[in-house]
mmCIF file of C-alpha atoms in Angstrom:
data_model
loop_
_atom_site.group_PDB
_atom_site.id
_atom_site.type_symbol
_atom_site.label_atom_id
_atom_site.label_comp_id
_atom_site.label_asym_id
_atom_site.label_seq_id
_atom_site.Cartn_x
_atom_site.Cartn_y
_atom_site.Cartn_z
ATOM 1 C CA UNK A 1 2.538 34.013 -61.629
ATOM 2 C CA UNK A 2 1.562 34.459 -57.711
ATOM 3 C CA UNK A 3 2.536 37.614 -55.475
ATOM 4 C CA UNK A 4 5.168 36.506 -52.647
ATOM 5 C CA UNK A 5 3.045 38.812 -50.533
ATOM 6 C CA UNK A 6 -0.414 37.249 -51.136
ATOM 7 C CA UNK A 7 1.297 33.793 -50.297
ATOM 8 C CA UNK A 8 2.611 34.787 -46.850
ATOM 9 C CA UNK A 9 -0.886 36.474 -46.205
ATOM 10 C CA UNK A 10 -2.648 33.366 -47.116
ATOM 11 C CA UNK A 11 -0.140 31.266 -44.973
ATOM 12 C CA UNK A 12 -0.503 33.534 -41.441
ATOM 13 C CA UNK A 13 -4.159 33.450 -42.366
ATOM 14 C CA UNK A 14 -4.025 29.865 -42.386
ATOM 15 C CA UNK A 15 -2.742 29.960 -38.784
ATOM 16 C CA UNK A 16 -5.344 30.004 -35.739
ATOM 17 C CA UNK A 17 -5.872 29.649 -32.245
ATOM 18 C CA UNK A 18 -8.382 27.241 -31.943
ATOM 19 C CA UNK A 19 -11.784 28.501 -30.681
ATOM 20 C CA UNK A 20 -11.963 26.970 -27.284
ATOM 21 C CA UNK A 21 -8.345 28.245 -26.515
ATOM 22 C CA UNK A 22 -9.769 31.554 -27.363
ATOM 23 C CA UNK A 23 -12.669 31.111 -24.745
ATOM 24 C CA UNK A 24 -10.492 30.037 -22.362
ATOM 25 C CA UNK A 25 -8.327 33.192 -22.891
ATOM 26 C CA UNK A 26 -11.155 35.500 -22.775
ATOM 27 C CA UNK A 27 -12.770 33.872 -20.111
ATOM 28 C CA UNK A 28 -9.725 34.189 -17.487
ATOM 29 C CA UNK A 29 -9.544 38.472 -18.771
ATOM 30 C CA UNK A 30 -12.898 38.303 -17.507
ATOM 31 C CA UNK A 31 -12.889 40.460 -13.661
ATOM 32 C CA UNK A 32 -14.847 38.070 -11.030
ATOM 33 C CA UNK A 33 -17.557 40.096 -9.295
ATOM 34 C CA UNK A 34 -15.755 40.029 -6.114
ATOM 35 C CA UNK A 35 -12.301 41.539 -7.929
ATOM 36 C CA UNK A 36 -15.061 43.865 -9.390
ATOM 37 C CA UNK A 37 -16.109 44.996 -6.068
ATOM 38 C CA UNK A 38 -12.560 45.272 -4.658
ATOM 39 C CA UNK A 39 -11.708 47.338 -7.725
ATOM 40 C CA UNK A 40 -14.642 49.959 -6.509
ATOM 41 C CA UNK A 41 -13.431 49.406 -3.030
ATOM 42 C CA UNK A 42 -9.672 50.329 -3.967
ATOM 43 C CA UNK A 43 -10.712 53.172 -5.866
ATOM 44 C CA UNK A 44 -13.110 54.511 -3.496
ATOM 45 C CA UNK A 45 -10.476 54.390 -0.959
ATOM 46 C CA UNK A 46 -7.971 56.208 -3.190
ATOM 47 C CA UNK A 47 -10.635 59.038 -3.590
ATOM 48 C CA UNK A 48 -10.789 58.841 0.231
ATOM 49 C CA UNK A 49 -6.952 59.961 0.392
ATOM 50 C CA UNK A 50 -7.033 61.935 -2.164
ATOM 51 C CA UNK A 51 -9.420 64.233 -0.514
ATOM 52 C CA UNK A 52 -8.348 63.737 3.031
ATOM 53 C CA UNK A 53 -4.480 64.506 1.775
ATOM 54 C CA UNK A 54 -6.008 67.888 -0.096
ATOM 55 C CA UNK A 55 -7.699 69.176 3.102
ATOM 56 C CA UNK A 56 -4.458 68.236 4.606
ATOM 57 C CA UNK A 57 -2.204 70.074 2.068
ATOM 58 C CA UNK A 58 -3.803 73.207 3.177
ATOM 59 C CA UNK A 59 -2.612 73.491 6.346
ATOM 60 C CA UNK A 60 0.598 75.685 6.527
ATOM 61 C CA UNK A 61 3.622 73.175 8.118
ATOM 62 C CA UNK A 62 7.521 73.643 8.288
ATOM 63 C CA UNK A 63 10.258 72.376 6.069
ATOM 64 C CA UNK A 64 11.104 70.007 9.061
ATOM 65 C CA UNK A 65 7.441 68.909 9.830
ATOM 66 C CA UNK A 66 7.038 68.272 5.658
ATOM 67 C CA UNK A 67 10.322 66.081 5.757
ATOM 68 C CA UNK A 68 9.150 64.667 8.935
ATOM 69 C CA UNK A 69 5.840 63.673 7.098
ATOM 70 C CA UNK A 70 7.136 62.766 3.821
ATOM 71 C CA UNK A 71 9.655 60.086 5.674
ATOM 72 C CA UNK A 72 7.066 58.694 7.531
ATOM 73 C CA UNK A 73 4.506 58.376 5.109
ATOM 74 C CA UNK A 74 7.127 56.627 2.421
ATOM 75 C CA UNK A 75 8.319 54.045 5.423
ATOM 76 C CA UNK A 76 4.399 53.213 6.218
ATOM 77 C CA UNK A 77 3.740 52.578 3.108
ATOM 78 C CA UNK A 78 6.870 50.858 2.584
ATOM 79 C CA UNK A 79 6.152 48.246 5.858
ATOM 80 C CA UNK A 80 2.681 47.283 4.518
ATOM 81 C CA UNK A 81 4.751 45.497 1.786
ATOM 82 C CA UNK A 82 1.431 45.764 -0.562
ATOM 83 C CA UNK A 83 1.651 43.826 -3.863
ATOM 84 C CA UNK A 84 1.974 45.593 -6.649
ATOM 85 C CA UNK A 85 -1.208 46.213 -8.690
ATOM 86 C CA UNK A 86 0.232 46.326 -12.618
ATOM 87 C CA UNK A 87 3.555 43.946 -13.075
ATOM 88 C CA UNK A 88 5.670 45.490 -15.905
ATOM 89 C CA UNK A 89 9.385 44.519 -17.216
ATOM 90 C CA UNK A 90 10.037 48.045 -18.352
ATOM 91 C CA UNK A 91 9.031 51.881 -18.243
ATOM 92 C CA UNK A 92 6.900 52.264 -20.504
ATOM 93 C CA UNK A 93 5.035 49.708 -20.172
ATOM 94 C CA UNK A 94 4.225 50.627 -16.781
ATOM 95 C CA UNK A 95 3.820 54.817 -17.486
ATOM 96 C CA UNK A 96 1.222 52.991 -19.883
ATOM 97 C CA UNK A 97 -0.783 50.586 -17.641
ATOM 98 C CA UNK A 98 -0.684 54.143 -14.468
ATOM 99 C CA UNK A 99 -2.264 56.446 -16.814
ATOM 100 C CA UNK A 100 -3.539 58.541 -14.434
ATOM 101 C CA UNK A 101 0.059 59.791 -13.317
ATOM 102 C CA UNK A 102 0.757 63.471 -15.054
ATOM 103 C CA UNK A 103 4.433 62.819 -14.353
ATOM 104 C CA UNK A 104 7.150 60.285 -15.918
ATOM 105 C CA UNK A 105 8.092 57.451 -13.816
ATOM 106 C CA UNK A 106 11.216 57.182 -15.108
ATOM 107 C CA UNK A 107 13.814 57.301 -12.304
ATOM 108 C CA UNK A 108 17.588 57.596 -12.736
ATOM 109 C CA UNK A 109 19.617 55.714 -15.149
ATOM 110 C CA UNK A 110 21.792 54.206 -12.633
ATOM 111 C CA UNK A 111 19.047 53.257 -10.546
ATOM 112 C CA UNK A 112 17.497 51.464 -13.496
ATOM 113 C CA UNK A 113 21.004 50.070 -14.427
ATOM 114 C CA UNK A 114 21.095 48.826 -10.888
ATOM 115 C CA UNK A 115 17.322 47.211 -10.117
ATOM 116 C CA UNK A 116 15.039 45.228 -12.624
ATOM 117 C CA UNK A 117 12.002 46.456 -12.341
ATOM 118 C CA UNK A 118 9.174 44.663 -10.648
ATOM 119 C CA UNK A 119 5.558 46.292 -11.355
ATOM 120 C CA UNK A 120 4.168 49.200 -9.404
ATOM 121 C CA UNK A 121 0.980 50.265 -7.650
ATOM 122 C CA UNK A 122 -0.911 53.889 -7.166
ATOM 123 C CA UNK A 123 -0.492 55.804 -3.514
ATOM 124 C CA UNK A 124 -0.377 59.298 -2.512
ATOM 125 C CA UNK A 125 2.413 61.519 -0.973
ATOM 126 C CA UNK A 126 1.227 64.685 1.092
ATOM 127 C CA UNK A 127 -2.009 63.901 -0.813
ATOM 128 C CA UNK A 128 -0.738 63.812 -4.276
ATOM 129 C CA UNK A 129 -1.244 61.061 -6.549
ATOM 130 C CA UNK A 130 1.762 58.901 -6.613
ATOM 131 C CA UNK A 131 3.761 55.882 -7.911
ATOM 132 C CA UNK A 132 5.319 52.780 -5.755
ATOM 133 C CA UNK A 133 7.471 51.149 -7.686
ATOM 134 C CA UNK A 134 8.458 47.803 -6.912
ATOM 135 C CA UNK A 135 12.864 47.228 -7.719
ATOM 136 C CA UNK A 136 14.589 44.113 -7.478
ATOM 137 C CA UNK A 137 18.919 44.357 -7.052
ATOM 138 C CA UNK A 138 20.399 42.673 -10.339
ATOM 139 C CA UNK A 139 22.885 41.165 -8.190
ATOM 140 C CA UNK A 140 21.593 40.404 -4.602
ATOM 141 C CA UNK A 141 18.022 40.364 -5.440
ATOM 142 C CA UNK A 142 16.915 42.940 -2.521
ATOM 143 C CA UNK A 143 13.874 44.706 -3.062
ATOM 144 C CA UNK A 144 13.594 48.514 -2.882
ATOM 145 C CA UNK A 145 10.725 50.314 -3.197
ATOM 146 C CA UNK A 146 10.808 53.843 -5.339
ATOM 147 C CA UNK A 147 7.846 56.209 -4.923
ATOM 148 C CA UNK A 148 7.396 59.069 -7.272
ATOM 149 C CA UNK A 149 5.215 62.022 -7.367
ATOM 150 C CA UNK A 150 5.162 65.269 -9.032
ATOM 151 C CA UNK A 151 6.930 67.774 -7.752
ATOM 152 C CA UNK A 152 4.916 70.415 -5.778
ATOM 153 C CA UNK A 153 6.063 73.894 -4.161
ATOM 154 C CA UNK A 154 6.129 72.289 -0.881
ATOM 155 C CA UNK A 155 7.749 69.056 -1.635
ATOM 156 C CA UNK A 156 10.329 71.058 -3.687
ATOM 157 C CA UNK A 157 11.539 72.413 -0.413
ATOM 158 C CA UNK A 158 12.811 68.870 1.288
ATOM 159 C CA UNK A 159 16.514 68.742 0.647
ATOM 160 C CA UNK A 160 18.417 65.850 -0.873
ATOM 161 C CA UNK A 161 18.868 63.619 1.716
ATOM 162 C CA UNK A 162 19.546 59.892 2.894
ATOM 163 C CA UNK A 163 17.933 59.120 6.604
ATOM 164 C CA UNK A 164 16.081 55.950 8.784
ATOM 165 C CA UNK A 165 13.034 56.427 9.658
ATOM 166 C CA UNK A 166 11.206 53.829 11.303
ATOM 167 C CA UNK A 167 13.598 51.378 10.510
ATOM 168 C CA UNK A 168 13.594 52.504 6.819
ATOM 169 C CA UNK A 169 16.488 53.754 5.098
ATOM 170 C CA UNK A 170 14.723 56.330 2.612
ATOM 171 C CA UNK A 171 17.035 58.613 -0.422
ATOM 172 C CA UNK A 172 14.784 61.834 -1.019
ATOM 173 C CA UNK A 173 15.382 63.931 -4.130
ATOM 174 C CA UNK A 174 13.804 65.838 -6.846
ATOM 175 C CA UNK A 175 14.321 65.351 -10.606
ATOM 176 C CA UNK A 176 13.081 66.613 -13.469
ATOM 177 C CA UNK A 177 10.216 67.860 -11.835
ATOM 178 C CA UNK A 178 9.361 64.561 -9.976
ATOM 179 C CA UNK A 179 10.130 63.960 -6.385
ATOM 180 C CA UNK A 180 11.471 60.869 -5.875
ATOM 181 C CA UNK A 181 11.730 58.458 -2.355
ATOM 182 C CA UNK A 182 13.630 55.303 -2.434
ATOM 183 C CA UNK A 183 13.355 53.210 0.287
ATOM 184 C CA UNK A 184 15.427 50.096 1.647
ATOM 185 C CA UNK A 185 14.472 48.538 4.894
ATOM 186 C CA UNK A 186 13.449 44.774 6.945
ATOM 187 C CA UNK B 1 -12.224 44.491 -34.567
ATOM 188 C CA UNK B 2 -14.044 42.625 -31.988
ATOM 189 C CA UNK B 3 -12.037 40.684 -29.270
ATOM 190 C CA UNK B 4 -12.001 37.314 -31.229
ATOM 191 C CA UNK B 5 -10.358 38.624 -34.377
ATOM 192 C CA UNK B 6 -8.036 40.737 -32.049
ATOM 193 C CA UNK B 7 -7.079 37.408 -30.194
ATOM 194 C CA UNK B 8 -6.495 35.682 -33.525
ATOM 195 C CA UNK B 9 -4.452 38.711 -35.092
ATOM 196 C CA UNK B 10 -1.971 38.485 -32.178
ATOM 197 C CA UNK B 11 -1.652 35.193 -32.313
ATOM 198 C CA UNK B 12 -0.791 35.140 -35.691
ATOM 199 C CA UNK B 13 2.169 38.227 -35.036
ATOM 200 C CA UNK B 14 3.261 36.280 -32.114
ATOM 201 C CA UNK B 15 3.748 33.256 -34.710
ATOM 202 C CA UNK B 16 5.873 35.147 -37.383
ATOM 203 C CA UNK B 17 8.182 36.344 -34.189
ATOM 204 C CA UNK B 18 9.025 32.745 -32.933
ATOM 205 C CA UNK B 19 8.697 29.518 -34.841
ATOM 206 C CA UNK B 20 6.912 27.177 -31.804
ATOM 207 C CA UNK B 21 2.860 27.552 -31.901
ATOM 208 C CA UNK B 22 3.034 26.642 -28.122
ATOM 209 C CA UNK B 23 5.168 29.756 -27.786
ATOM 210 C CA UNK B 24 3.101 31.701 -29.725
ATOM 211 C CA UNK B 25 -0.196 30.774 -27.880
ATOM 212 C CA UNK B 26 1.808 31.464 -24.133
ATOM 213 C CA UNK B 27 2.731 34.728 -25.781
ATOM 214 C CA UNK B 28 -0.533 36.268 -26.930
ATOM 215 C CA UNK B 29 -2.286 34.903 -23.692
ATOM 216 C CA UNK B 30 0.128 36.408 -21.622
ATOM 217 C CA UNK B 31 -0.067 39.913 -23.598
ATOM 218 C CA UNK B 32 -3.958 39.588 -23.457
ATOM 219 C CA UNK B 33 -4.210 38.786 -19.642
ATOM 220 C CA UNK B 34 -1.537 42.013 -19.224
ATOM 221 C CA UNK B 35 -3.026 44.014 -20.774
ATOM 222 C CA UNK B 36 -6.579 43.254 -19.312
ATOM 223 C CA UNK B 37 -5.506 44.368 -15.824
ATOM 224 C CA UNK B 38 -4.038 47.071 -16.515
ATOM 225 C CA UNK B 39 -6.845 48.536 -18.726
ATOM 226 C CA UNK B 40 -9.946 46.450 -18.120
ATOM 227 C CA UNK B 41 -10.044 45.363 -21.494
ATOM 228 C CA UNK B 42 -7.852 45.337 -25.175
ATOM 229 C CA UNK B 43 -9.220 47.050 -28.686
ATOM 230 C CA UNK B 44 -6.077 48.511 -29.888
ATOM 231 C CA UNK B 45 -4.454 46.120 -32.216
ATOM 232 C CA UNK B 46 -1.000 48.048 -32.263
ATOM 233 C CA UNK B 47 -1.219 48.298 -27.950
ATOM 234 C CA UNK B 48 -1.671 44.040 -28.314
ATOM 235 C CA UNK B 49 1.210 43.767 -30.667
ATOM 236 C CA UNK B 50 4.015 45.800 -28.820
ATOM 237 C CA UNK B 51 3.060 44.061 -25.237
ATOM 238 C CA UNK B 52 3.328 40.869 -27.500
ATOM 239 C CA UNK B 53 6.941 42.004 -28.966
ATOM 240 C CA UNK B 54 7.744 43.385 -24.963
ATOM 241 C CA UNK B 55 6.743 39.784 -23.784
ATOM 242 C CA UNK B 56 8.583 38.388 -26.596
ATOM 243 C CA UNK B 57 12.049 40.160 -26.217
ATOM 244 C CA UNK B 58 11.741 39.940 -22.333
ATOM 245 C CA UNK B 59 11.715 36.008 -22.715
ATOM 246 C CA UNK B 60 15.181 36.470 -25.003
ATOM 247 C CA UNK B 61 16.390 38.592 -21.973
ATOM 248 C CA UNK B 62 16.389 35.616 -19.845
ATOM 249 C CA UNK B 63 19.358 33.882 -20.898
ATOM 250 C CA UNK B 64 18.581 33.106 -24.015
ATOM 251 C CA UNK B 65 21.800 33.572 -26.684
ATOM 252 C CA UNK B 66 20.617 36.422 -29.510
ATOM 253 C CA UNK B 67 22.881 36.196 -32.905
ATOM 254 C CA UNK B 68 22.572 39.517 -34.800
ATOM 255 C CA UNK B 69 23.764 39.476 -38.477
ATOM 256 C CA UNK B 70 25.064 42.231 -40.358
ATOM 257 C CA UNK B 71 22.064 44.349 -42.522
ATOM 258 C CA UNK B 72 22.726 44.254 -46.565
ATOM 259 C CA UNK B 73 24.198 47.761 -47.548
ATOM 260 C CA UNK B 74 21.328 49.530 -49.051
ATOM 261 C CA UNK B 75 18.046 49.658 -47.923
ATOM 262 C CA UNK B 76 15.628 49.658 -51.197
ATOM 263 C CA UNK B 77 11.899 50.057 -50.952
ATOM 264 C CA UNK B 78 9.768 47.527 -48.757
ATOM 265 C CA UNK B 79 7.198 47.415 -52.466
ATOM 266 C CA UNK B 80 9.138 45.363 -54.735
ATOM 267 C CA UNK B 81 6.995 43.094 -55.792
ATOM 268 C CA UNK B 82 8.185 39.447 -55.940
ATOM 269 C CA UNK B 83 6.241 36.875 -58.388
ATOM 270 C CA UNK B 84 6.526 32.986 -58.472
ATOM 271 C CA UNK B 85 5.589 30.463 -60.625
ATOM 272 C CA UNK B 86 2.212 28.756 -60.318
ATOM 273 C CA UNK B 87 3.253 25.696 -58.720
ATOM 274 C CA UNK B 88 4.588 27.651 -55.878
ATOM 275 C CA UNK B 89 2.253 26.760 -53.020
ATOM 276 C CA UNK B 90 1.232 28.168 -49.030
ATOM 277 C CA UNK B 91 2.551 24.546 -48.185
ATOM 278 C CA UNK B 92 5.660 25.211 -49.763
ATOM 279 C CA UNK B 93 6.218 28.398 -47.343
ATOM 280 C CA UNK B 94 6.235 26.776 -43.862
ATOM 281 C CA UNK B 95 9.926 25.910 -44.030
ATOM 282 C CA UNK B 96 11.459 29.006 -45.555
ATOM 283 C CA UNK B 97 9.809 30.988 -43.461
ATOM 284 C CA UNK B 98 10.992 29.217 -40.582
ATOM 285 C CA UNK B 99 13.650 29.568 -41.929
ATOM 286 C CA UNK B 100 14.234 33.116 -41.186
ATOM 287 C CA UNK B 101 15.062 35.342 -38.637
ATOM 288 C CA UNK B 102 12.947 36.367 -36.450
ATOM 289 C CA UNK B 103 13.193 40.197 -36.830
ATOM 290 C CA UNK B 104 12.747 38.981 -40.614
ATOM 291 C CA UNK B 105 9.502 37.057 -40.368
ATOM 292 C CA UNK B 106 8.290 39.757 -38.237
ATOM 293 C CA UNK B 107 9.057 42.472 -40.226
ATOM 294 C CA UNK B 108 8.294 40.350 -43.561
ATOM 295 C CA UNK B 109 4.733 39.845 -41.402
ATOM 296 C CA UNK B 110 3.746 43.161 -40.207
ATOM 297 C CA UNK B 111 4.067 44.614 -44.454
ATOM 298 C CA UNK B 112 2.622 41.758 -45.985
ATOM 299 C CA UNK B 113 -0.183 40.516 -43.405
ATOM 300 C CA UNK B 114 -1.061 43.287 -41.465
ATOM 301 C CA UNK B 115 -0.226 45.738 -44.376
ATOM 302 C CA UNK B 116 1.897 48.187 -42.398
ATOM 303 C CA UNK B 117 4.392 51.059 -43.956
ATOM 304 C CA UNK B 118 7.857 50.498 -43.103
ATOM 305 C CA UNK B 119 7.533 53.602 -41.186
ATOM 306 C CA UNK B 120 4.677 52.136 -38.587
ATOM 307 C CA UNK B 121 6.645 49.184 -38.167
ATOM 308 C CA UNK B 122 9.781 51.450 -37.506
ATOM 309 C CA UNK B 123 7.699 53.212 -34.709
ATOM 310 C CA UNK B 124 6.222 49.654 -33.244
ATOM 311 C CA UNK B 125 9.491 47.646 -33.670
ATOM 312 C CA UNK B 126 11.764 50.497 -32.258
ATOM 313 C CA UNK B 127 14.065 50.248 -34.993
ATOM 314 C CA UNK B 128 15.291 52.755 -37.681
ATOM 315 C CA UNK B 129 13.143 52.483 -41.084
ATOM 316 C CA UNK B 130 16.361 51.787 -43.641
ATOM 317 C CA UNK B 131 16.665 48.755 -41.157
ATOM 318 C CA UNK B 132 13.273 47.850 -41.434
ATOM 319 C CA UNK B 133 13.478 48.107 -45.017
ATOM 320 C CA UNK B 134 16.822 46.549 -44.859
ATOM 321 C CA UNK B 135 14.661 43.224 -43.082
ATOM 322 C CA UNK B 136 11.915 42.946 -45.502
ATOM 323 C CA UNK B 137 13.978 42.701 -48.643
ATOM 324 C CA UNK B 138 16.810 40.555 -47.091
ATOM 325 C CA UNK B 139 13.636 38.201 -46.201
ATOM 326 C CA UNK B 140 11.810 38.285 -49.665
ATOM 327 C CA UNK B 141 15.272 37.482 -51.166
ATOM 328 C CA UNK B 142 15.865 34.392 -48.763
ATOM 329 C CA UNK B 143 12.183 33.085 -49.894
ATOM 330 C CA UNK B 144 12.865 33.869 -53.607
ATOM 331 C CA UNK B 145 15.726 31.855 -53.016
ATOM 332 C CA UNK B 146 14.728 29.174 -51.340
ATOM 333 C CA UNK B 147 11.238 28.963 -53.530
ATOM 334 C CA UNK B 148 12.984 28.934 -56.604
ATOM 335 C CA UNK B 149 15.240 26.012 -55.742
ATOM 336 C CA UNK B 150 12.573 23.767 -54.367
ATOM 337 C CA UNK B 151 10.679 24.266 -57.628
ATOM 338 C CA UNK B 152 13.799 23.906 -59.609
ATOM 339 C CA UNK B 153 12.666 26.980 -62.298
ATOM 340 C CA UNK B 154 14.398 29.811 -63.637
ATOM 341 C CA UNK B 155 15.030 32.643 -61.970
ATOM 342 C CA UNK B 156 11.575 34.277 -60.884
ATOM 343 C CA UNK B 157 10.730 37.750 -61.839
ATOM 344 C CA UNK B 158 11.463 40.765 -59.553
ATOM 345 C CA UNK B 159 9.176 43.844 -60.636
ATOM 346 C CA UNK B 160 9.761 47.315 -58.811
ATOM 347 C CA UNK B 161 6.441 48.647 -56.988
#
């Protein structure tokens, strides 16, 4: 008598990808030297922010200055339309491929009822390490941009609001201890 | 598990979720290529196999019709051992398990292949472990089934494990 079990195992053992598929495979995962250099590039010039947005953070500002700076950091970033750096179909694949966010990227459940989601890319707010998330309509196809950081004492003082800046319609709020921008403009 | 073997494992989990090899070999190159830029490079086998399954269900999300069937009643263990005759062959288990549903095969797949518990493959398939369990005897049944009438024997035994 044979096991059912040992059967199936021998029959998915059977199965293979040839070995010049598999070269192929591995040899398109393999980084070029120049995307290895931008890589360095891209994260030397995130340390560069990093740093220049902590000096920053220092400096004592009003409520209105913050919101002032928030809104026009989120609509700058929003005009350089910048690919996005990790494509993803859902949440946690992309918390998972941004693992060096300390907050949850997951943004409301209407928003995510609303927009497919697209891939994101790392950027800073006031400094702090952040999310851009890429959002596509369901029904017109529009794309939005969502950026989420942690929340922070001084971010935790900008209001819930909906403004333009620069041409920009941009939805502040803070949830869950993330602040969250979504922005919406030509 | 060096990247070869890793390459070949998910190719042979992408098989037992879709019947189509071409499918299957889109699938784990895909998953492989994902998973490469977003973390430089793949050793986790169980990482590989849910951005295979993600890949997988995403490509059913696209318009394609998904038929769910009712689960049997009980859920018994995912050990009972199933024996067949001799003349039972690996040839003769292309078609019934093509046979078989996809959440079947894969669950059939992840206990007998990779040799997961029902409660790993709860926790990479998302779903509850009775339904897992549910899956992998509705599937050994099917291939008893089908097995025994293609040989034309007697019933075939059916030992608890």
């Amino acid at each position: 008598m044979r096991e059912l079990d040992s059967l199936i195992k021998a029959h998915y053992r059977r199965e293979r990808l040839p070995e010049d598929r598999v070269d192929a495979i591995l040899e398109r995962a393999k980084p070029s030297r120049a995307s290895e250099r931008a890589w360095y590039l891209r994260v030397a010039a995130l340390a560069a922010v990093l740093v220049a947005g902590f000096v920053f953070t220092h400096v004592r500002i009003t409520e209105a200055d913050l919101t002032t700076r928030v809104l026009a950091e989120i609509a700058m970033n929003h005009n350089k339309r910048l690919a996005v750096e990790v494509a993803a179909v859902d949440y946690d694949e992309l918390q998972a491929a941004m693992d060096r966010l300390d907050f949850p990227i997951q943004p409301p459940a209407e928003l995510r009822a609303d927009y497919e989601l697209i891939g994101g890319r790392y950027c800073s707010i006031q400094g702090k390490l952040a999310a851009q998330v890429k959002l596509r309509a369901r029904d017109t196809g529009r794309m939005l941009t969502l950026y989420a950081t942690g929340l922070t004492p001084d971010l935790a003082k900008i209001s819930r609001q909906e403004t333009v800046h620069d041409d920009v319609r941009i939805e502040m709020w803070s949830e869950g201890g993330v602040f969250f921008g979504l922005a919406d403009g030509t | 598990m060096n990247e070869r073997d890793l390459l070949q494992a998910g190719f042979r989990y992408a098989l037992s979720l879709g019947p189509a090899p071409g499918e299957a070999d889109d699938l784990v190159q895909e998953a492989w290529l994902r998973l490469h830029r977003a973390r430089g490079r793949v050793r986790d086998k169980a990482l590989l196999f849910r951005a295979i399954r993600n890949l997988f269900i995403d490509n059913y999300r696209r318009g394609r019709l998904v038929v769910f069937e009712p689960l049997d009643g009980v859920a018994e263990t995912a050990d009972d051992a199933v024996l067949l005759d001799d003349r039972v062959t690996v040839d003769d288990l292309k078609a019934p398990l093509e046979s078989l549903r996809s959440e079947e095969r894969e669950a059939l797949f992840l206990k007998a292949v990779e040799g997961y518990t029902a409660q790993e493959i709860a926790d990479l398939t998302g779903r509850p472990r009775g339904t897992v369990l549910s899956l992998i005897h509705r599937a050994k049944r099917k291939l008893r089934e089908a097995l025994t009438s293609e040989t034309g024997d007697t019933p075939l035994s059916n030992r608890g494990g």
